[in-house]
PDB file of N, CA and C in Angstrom:
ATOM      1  N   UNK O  29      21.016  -3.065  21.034  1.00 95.00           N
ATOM      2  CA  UNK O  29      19.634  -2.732  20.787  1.00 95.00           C
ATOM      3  C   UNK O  29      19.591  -1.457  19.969  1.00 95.00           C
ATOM      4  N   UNK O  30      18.764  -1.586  18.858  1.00 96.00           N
ATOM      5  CA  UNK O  30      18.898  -0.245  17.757  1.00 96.00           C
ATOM      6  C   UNK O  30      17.098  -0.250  17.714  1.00 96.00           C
ATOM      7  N   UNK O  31      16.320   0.953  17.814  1.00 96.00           N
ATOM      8  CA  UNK O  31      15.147   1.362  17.139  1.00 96.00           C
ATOM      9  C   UNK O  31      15.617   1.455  15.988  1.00 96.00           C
ATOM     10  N   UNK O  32      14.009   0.554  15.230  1.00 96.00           N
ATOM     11  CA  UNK O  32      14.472   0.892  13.995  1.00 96.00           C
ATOM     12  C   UNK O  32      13.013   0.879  13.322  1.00 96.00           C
ATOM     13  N   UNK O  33      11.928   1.427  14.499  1.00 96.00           N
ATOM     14  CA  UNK O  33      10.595   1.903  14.049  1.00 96.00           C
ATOM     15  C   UNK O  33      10.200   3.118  15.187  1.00 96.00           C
ATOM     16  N   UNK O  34       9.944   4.083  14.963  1.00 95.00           N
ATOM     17  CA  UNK O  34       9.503   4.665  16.118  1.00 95.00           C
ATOM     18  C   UNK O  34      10.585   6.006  16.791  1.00 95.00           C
ATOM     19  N   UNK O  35       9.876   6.373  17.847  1.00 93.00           N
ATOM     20  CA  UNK O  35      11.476   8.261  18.015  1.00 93.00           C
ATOM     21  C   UNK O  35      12.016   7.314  19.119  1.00 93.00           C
ATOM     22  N   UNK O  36      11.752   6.638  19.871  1.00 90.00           N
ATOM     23  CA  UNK O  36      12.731   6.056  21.159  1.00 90.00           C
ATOM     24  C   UNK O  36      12.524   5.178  21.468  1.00 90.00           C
ATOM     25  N   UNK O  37      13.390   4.302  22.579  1.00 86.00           N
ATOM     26  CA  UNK O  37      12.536   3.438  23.216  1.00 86.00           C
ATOM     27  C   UNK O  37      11.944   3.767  24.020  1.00 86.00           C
ATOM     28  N   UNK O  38      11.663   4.736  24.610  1.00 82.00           N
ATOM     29  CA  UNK O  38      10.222   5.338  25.701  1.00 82.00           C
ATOM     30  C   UNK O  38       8.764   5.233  24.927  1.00 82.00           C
ATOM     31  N   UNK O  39       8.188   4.877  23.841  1.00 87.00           N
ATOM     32  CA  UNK O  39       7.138   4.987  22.771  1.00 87.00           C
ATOM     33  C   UNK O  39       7.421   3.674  22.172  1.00 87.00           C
ATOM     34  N   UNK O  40       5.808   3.781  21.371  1.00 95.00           N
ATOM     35  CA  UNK O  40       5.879   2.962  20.437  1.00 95.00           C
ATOM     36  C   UNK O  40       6.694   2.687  19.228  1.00 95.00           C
ATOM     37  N   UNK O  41       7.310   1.429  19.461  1.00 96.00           N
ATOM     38  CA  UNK O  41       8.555   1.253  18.432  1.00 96.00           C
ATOM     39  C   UNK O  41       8.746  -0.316  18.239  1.00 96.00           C
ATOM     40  N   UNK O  42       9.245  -0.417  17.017  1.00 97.00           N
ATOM     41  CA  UNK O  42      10.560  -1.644  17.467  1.00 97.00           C
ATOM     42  C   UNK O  42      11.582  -2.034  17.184  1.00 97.00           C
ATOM     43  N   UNK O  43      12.164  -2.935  18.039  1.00 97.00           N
ATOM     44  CA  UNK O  43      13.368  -2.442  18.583  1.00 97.00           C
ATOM     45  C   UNK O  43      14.195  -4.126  18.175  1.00 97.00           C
ATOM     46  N   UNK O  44      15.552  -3.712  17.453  1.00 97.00           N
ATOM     47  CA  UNK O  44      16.159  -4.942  16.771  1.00 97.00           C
ATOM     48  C   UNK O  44      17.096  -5.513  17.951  1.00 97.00           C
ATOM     49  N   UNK O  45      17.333  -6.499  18.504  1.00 97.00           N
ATOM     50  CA  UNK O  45      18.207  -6.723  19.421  1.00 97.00           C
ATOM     51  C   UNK O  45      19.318  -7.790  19.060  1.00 97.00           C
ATOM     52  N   UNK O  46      20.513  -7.292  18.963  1.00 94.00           N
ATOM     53  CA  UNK O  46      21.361  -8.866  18.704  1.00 94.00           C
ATOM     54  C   UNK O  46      21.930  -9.107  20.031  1.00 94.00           C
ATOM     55  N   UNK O  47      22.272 -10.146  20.418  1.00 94.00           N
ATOM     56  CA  UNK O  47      22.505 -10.933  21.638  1.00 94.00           C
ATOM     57  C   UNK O  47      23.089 -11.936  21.222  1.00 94.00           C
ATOM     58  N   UNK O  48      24.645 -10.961  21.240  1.00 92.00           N
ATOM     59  CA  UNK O  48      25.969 -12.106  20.949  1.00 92.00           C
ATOM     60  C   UNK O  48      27.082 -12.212  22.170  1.00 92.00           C
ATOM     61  N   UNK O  49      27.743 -13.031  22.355  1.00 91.00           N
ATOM     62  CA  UNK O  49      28.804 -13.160  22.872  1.00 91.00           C
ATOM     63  C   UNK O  49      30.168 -13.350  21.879  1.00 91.00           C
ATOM     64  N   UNK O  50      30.987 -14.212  21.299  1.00 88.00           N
ATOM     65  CA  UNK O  50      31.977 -14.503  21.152  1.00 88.00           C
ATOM     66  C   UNK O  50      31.848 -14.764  19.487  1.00 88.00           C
ATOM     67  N   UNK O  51      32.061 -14.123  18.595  1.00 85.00           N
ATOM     68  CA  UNK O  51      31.794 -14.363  17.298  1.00 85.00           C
ATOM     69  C   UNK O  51      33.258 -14.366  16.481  1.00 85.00           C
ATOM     70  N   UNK O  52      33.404 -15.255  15.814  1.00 81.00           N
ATOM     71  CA  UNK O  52      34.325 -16.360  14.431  1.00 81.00           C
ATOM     72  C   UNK O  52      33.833 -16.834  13.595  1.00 81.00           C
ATOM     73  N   UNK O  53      34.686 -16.906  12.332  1.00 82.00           N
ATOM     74  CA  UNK O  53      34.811 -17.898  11.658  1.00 82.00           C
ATOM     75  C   UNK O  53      35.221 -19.366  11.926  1.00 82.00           C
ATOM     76  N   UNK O  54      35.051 -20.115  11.719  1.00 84.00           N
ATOM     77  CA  UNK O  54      35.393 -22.166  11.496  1.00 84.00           C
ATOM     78  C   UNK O  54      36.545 -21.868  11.011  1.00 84.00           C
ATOM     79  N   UNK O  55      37.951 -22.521  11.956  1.00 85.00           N
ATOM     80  CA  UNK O  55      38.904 -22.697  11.467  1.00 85.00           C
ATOM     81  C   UNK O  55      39.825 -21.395  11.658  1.00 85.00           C
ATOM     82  N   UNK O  56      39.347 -20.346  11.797  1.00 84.00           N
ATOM     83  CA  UNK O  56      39.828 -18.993  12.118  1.00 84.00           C
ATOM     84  C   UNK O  56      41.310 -19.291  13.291  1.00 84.00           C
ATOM     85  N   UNK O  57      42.402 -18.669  12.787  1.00 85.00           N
ATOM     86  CA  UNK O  57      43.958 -18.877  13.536  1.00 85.00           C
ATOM     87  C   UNK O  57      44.305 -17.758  14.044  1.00 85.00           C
ATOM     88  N   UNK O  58      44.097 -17.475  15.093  1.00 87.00           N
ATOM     89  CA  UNK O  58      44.738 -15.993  15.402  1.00 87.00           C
ATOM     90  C   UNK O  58      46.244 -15.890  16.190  1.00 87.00           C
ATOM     91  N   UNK O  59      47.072 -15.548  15.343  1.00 89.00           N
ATOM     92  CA  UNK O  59      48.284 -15.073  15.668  1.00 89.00           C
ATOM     93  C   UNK O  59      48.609 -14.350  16.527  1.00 89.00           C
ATOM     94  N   UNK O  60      49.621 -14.454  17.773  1.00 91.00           N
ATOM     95  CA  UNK O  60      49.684 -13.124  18.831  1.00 91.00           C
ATOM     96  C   UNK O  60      50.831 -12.659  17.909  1.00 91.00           C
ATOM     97  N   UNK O  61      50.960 -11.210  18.179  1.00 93.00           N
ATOM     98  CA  UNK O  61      52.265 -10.420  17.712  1.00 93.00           C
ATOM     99  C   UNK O  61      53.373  -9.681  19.365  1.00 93.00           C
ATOM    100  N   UNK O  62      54.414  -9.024  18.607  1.00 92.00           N
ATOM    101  CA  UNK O  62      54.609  -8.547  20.030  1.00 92.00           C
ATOM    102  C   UNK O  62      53.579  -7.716  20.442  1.00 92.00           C
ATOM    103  N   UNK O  63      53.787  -7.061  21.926  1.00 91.00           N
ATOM    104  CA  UNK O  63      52.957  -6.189  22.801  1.00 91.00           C
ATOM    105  C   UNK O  63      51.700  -6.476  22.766  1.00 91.00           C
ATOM    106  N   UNK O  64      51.606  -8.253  22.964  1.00 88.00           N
ATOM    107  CA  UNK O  64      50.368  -8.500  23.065  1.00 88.00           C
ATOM    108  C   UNK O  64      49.231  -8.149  22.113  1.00 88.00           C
ATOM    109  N   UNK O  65      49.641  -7.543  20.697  1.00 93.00           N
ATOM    110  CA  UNK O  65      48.345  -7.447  19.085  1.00 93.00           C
ATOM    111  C   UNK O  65      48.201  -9.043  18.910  1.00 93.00           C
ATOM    112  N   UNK O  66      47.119  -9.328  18.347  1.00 91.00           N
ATOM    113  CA  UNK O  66      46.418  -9.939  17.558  1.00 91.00           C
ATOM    114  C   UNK O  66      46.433 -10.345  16.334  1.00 91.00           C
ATOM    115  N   UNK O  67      46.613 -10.945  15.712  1.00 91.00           N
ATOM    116  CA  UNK O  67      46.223 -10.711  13.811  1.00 91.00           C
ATOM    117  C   UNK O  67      45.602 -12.248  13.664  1.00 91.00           C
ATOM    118  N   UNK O  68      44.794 -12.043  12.276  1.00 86.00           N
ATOM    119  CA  UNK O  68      44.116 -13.544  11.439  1.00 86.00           C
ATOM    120  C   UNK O  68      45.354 -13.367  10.635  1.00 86.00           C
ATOM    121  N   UNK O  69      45.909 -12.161  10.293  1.00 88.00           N
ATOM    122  CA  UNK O  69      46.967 -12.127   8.925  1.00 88.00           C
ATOM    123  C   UNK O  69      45.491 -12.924   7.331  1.00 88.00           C
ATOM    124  N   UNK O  70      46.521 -14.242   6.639  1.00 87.00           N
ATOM    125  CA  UNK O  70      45.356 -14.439   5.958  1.00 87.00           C
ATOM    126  C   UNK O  70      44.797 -15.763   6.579  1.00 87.00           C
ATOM    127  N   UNK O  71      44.469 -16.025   7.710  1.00 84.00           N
ATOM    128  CA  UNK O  71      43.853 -17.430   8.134  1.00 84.00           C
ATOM    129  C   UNK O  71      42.665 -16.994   8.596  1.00 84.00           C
ATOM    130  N   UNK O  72      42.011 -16.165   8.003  1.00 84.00           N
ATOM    131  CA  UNK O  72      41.082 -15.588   8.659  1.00 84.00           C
ATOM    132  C   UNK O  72      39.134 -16.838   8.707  1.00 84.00           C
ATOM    133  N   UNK O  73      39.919 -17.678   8.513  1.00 83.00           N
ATOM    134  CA  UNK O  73      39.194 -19.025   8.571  1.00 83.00           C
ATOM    135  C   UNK O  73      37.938 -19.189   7.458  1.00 83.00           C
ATOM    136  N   UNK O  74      36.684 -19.764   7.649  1.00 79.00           N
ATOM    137  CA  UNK O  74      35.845 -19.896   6.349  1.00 79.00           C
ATOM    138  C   UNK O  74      34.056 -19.953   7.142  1.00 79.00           C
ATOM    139  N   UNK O  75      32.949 -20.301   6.168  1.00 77.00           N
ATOM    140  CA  UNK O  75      32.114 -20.406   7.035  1.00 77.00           C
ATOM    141  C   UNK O  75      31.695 -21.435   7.672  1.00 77.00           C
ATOM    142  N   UNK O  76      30.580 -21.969   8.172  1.00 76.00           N
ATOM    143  CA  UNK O  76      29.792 -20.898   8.663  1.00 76.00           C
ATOM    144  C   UNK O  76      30.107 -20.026  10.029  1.00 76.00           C
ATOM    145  N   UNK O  77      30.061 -18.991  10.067  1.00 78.00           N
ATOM    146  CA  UNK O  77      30.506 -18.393  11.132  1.00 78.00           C
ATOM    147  C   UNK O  77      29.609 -18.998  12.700  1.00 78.00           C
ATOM    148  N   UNK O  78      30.646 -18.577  13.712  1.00 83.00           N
ATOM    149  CA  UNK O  78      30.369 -19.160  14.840  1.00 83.00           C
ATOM    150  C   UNK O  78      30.154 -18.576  15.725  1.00 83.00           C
ATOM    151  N   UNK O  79      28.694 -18.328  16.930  1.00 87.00           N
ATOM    152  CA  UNK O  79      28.160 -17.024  17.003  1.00 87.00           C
ATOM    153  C   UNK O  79      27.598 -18.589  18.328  1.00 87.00           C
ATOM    154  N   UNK O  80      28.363 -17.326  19.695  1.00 90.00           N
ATOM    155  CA  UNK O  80      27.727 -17.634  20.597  1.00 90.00           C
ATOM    156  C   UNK O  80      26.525 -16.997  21.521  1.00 90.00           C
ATOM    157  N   UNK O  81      25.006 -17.212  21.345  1.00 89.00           N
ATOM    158  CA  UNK O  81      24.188 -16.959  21.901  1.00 89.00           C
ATOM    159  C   UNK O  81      24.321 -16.542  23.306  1.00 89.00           C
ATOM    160  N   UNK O  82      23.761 -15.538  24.102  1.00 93.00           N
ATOM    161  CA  UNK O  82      24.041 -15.318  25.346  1.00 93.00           C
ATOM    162  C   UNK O  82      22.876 -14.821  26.124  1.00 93.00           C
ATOM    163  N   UNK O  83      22.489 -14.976  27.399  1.00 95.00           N
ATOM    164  CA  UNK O  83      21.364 -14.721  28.395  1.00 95.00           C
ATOM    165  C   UNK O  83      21.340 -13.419  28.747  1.00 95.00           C
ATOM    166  N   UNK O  84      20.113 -12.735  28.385  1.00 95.00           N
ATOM    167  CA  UNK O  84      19.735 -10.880  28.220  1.00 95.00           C
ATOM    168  C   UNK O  84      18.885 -11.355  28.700  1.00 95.00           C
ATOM    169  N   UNK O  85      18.615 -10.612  29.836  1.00 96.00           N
ATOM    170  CA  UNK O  85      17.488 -10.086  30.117  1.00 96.00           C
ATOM    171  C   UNK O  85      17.163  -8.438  29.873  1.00 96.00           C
ATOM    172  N   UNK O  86      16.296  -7.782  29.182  1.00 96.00           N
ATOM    173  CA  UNK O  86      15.535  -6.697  28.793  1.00 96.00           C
ATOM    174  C   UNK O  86      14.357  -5.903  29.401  1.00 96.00           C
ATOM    175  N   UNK O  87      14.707  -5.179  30.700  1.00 96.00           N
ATOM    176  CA  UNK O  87      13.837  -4.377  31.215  1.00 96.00           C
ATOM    177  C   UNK O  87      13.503  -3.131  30.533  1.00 96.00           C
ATOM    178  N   UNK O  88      12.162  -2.992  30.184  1.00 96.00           N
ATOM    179  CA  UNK O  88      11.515  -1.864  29.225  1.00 96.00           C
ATOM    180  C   UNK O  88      10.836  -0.995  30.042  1.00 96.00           C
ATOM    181  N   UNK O  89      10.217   0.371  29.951  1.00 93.00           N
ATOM    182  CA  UNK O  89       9.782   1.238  30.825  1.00 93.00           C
ATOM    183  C   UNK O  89       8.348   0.892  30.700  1.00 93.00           C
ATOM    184  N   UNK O  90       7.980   0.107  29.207  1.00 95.00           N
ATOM    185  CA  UNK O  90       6.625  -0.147  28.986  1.00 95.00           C
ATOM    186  C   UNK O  90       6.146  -0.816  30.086  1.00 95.00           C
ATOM    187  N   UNK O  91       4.515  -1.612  29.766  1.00 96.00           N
ATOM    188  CA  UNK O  91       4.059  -2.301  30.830  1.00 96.00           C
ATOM    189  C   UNK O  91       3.983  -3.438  29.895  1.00 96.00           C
ATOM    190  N   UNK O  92       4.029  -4.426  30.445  1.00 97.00           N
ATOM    191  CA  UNK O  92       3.986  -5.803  29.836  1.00 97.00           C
ATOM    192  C   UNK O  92       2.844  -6.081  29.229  1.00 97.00           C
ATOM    193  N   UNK O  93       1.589  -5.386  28.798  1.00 97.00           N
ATOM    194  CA  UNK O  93       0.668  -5.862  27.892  1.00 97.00           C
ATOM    195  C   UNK O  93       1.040  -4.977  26.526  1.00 97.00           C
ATOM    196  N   UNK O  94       2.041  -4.323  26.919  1.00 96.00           N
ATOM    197  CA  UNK O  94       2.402  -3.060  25.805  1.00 96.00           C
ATOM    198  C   UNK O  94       3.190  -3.483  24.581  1.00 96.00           C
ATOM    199  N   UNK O  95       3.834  -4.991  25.161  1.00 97.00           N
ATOM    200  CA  UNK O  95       4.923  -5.197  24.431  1.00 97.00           C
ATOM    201  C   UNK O  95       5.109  -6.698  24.141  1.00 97.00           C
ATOM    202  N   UNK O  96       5.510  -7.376  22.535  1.00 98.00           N
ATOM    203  CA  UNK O  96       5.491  -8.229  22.149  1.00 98.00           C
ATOM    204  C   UNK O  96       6.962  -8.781  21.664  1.00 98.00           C
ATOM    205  N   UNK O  97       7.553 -10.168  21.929  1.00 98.00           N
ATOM    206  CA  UNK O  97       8.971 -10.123  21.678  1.00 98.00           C
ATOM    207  C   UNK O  97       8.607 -11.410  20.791  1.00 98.00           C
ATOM    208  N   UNK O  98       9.693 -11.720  19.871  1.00 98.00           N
ATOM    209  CA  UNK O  98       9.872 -12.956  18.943  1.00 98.00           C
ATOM    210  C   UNK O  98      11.347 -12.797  18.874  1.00 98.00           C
ATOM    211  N   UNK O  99      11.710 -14.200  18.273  1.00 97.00           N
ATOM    212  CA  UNK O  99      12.691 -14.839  17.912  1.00 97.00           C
ATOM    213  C   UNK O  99      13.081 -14.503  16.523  1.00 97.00           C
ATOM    214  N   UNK O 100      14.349 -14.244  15.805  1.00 97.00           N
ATOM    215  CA  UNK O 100      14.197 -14.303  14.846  1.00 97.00           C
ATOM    216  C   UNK O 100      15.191 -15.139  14.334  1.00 97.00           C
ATOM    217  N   UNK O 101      14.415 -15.519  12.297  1.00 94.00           N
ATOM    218  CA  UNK O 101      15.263 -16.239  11.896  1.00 94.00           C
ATOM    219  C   UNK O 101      16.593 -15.242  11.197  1.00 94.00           C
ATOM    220  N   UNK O 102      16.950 -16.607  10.550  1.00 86.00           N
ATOM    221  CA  UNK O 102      18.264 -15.603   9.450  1.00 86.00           C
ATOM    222  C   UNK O 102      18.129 -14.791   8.854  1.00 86.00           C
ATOM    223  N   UNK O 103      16.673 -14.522   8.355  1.00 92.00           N
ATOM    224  CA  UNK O 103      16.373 -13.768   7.399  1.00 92.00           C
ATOM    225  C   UNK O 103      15.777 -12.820   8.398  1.00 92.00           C
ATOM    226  N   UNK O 104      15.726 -12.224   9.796  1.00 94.00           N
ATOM    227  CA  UNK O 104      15.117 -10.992  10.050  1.00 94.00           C
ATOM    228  C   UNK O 104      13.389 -11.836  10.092  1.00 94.00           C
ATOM    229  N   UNK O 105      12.629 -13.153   9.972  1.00 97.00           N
ATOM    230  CA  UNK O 105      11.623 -13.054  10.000  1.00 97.00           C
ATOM    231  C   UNK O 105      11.073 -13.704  11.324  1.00 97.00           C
ATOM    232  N   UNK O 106       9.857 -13.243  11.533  1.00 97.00           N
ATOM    233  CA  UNK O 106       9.387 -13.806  12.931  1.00 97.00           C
ATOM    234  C   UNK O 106       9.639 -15.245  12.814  1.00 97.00           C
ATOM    235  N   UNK O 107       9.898 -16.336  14.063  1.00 97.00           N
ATOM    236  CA  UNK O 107      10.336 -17.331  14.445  1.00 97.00           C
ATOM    237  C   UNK O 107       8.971 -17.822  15.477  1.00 97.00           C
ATOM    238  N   UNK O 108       9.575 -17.467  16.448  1.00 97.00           N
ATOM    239  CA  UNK O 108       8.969 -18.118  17.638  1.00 97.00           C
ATOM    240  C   UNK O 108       8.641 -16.480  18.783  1.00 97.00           C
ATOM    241  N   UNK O 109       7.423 -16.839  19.544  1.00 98.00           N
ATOM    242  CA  UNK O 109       7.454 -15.667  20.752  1.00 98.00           C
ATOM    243  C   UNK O 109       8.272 -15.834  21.839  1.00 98.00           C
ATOM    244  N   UNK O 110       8.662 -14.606  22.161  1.00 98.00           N
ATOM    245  CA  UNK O 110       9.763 -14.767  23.439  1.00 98.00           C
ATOM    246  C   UNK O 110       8.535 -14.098  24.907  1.00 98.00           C
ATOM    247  N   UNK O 111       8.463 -14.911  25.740  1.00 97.00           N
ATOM    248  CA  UNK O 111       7.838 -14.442  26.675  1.00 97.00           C
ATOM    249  C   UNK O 111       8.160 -13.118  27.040  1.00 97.00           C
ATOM    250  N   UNK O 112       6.725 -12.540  27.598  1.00 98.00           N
ATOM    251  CA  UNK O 112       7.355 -11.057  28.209  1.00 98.00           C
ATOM    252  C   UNK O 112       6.415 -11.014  29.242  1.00 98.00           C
ATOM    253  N   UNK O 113       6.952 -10.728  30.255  1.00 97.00           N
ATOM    254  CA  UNK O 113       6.453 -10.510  32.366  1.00 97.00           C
ATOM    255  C   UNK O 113       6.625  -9.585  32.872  1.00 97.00           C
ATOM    256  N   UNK O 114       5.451  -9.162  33.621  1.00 98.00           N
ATOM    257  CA  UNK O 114       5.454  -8.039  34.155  1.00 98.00           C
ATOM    258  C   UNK O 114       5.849  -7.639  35.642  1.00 98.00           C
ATOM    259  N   UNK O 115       7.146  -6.774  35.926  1.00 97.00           N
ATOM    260  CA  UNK O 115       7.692  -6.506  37.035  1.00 97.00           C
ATOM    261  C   UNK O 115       7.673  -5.693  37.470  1.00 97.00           C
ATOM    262  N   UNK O 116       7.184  -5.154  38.779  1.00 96.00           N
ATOM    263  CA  UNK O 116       7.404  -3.868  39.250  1.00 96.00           C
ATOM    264  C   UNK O 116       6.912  -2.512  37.979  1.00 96.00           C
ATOM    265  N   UNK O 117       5.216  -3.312  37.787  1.00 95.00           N
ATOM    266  CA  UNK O 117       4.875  -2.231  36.261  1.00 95.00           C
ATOM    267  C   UNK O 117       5.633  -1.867  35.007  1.00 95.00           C
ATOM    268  N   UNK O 118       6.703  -2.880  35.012  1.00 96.00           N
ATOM    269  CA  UNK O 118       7.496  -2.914  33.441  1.00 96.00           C
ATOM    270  C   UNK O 118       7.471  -4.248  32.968  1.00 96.00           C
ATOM    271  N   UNK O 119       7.926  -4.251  31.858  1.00 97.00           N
ATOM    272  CA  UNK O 119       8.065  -5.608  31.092  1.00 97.00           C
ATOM    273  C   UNK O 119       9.326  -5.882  30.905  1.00 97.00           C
ATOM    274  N   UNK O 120       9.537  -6.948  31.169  1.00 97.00           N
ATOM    275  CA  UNK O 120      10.745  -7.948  31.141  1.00 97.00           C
ATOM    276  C   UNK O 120      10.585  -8.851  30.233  1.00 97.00           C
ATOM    277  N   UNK O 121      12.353  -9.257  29.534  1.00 97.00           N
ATOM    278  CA  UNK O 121      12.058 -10.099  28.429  1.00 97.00           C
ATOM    279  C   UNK O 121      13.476 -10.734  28.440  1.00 97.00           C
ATOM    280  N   UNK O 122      13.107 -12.170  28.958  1.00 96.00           N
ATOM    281  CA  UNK O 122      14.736 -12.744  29.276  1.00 96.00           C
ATOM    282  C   UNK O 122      15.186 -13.976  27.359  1.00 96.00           C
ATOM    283  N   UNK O 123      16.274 -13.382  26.861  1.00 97.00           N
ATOM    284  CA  UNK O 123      16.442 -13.857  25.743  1.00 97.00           C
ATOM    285  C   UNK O 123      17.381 -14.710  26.183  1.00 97.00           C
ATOM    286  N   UNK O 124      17.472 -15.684  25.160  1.00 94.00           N
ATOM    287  CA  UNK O 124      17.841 -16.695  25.872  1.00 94.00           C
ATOM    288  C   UNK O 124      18.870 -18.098  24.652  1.00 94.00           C
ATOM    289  N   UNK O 125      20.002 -18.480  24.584  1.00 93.00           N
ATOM    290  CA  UNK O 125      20.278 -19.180  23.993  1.00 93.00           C
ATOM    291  C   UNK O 125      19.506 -20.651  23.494  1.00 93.00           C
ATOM    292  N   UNK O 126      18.326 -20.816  24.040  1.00 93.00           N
ATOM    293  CA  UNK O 126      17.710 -22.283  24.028  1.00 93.00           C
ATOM    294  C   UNK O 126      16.440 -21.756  22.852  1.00 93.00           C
ATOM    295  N   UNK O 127      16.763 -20.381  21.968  1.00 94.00           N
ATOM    296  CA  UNK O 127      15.832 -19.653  20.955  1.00 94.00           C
ATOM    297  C   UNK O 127      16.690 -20.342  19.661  1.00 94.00           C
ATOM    298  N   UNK O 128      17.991 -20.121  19.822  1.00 92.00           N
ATOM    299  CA  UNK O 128      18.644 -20.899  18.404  1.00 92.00           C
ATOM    300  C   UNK O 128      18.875 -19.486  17.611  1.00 92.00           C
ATOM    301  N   UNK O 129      18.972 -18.475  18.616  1.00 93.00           N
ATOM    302  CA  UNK O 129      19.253 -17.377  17.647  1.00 93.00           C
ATOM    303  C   UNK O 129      19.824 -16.242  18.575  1.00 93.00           C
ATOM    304  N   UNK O 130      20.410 -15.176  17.771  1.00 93.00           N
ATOM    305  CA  UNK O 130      21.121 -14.200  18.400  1.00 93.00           C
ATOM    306  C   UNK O 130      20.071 -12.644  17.656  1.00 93.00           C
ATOM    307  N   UNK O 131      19.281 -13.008  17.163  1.00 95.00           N
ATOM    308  CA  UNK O 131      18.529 -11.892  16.730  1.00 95.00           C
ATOM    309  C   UNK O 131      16.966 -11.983  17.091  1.00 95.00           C
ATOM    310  N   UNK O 132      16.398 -10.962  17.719  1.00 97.00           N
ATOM    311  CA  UNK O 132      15.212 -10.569  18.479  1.00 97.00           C
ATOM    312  C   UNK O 132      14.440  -9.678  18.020  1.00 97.00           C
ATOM    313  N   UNK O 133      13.668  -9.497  17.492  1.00 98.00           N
ATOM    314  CA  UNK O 133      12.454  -8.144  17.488  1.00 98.00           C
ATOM    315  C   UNK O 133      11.540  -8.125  18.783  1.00 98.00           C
ATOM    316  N   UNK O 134      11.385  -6.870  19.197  1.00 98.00           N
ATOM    317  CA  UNK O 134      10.425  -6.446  20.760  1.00 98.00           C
ATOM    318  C   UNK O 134       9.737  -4.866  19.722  1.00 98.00           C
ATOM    319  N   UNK O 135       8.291  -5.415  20.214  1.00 97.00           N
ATOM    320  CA  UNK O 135       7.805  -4.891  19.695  1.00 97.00           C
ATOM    321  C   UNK O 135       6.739  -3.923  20.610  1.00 97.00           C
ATOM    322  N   UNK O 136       6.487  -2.506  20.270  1.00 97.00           N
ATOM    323  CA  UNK O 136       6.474  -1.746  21.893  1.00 97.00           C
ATOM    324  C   UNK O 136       5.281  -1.264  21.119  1.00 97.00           C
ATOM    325  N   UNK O 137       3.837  -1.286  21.330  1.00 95.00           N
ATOM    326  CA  UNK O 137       2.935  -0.766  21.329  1.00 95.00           C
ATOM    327  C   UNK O 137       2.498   0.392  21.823  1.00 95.00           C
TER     328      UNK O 137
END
């Protein structure tokens, strides 16, 4: 999570979220070396890259009428709204692989 409108996340801002797990290239070979290293060397595979979505949930200090979440596409543009619920006087915002995306804007009024 990076602000990338606004002085914090305590205020009005918003706020870019990626929500990845396990990210590759198609075809990508990874070599063990000794002492247990790693390398692609040059198999470092091709696209489209392969990007596993993962379940965030996002507790904010705001209150849930304060704050607006979407989906985003490839390009950074609004998609779809991501629900946001109010708990214990904050807002909650569970992201979720069934969005088709690993990138989020929350938007903090």
């Amino acid at each position: 999570m990076v602000v990338v409108e606004g002085r914090d996340f305590r205020g009005p801002s918003k706020i870019l979220v990626a929500a990845t797990g396990v990210v590759r290239n198609q075809d990508a070979r990874p070599a063990r070396l000794e002492n247990n290293r790693i390398t692609l060397a040059d198999r470092w595979g091709s696209e489209p890259v392969l990007c596993e979505g993962v379940p965030v949930r996002v507790e904010l200090s705001a209150t849930a009428d304060r704050v607006r979440c979407f989906a985003l596409d490839s390009s950074g543009n609004r998609r779809e709204p991501v629900e946001v619920v109010a708990r214990g006087g904050r807002a909650w915002v569970q992201l979720d692989p069934r969005y088709r995306t690993v990138w989020y804007e929350i938007d903090v009024r």
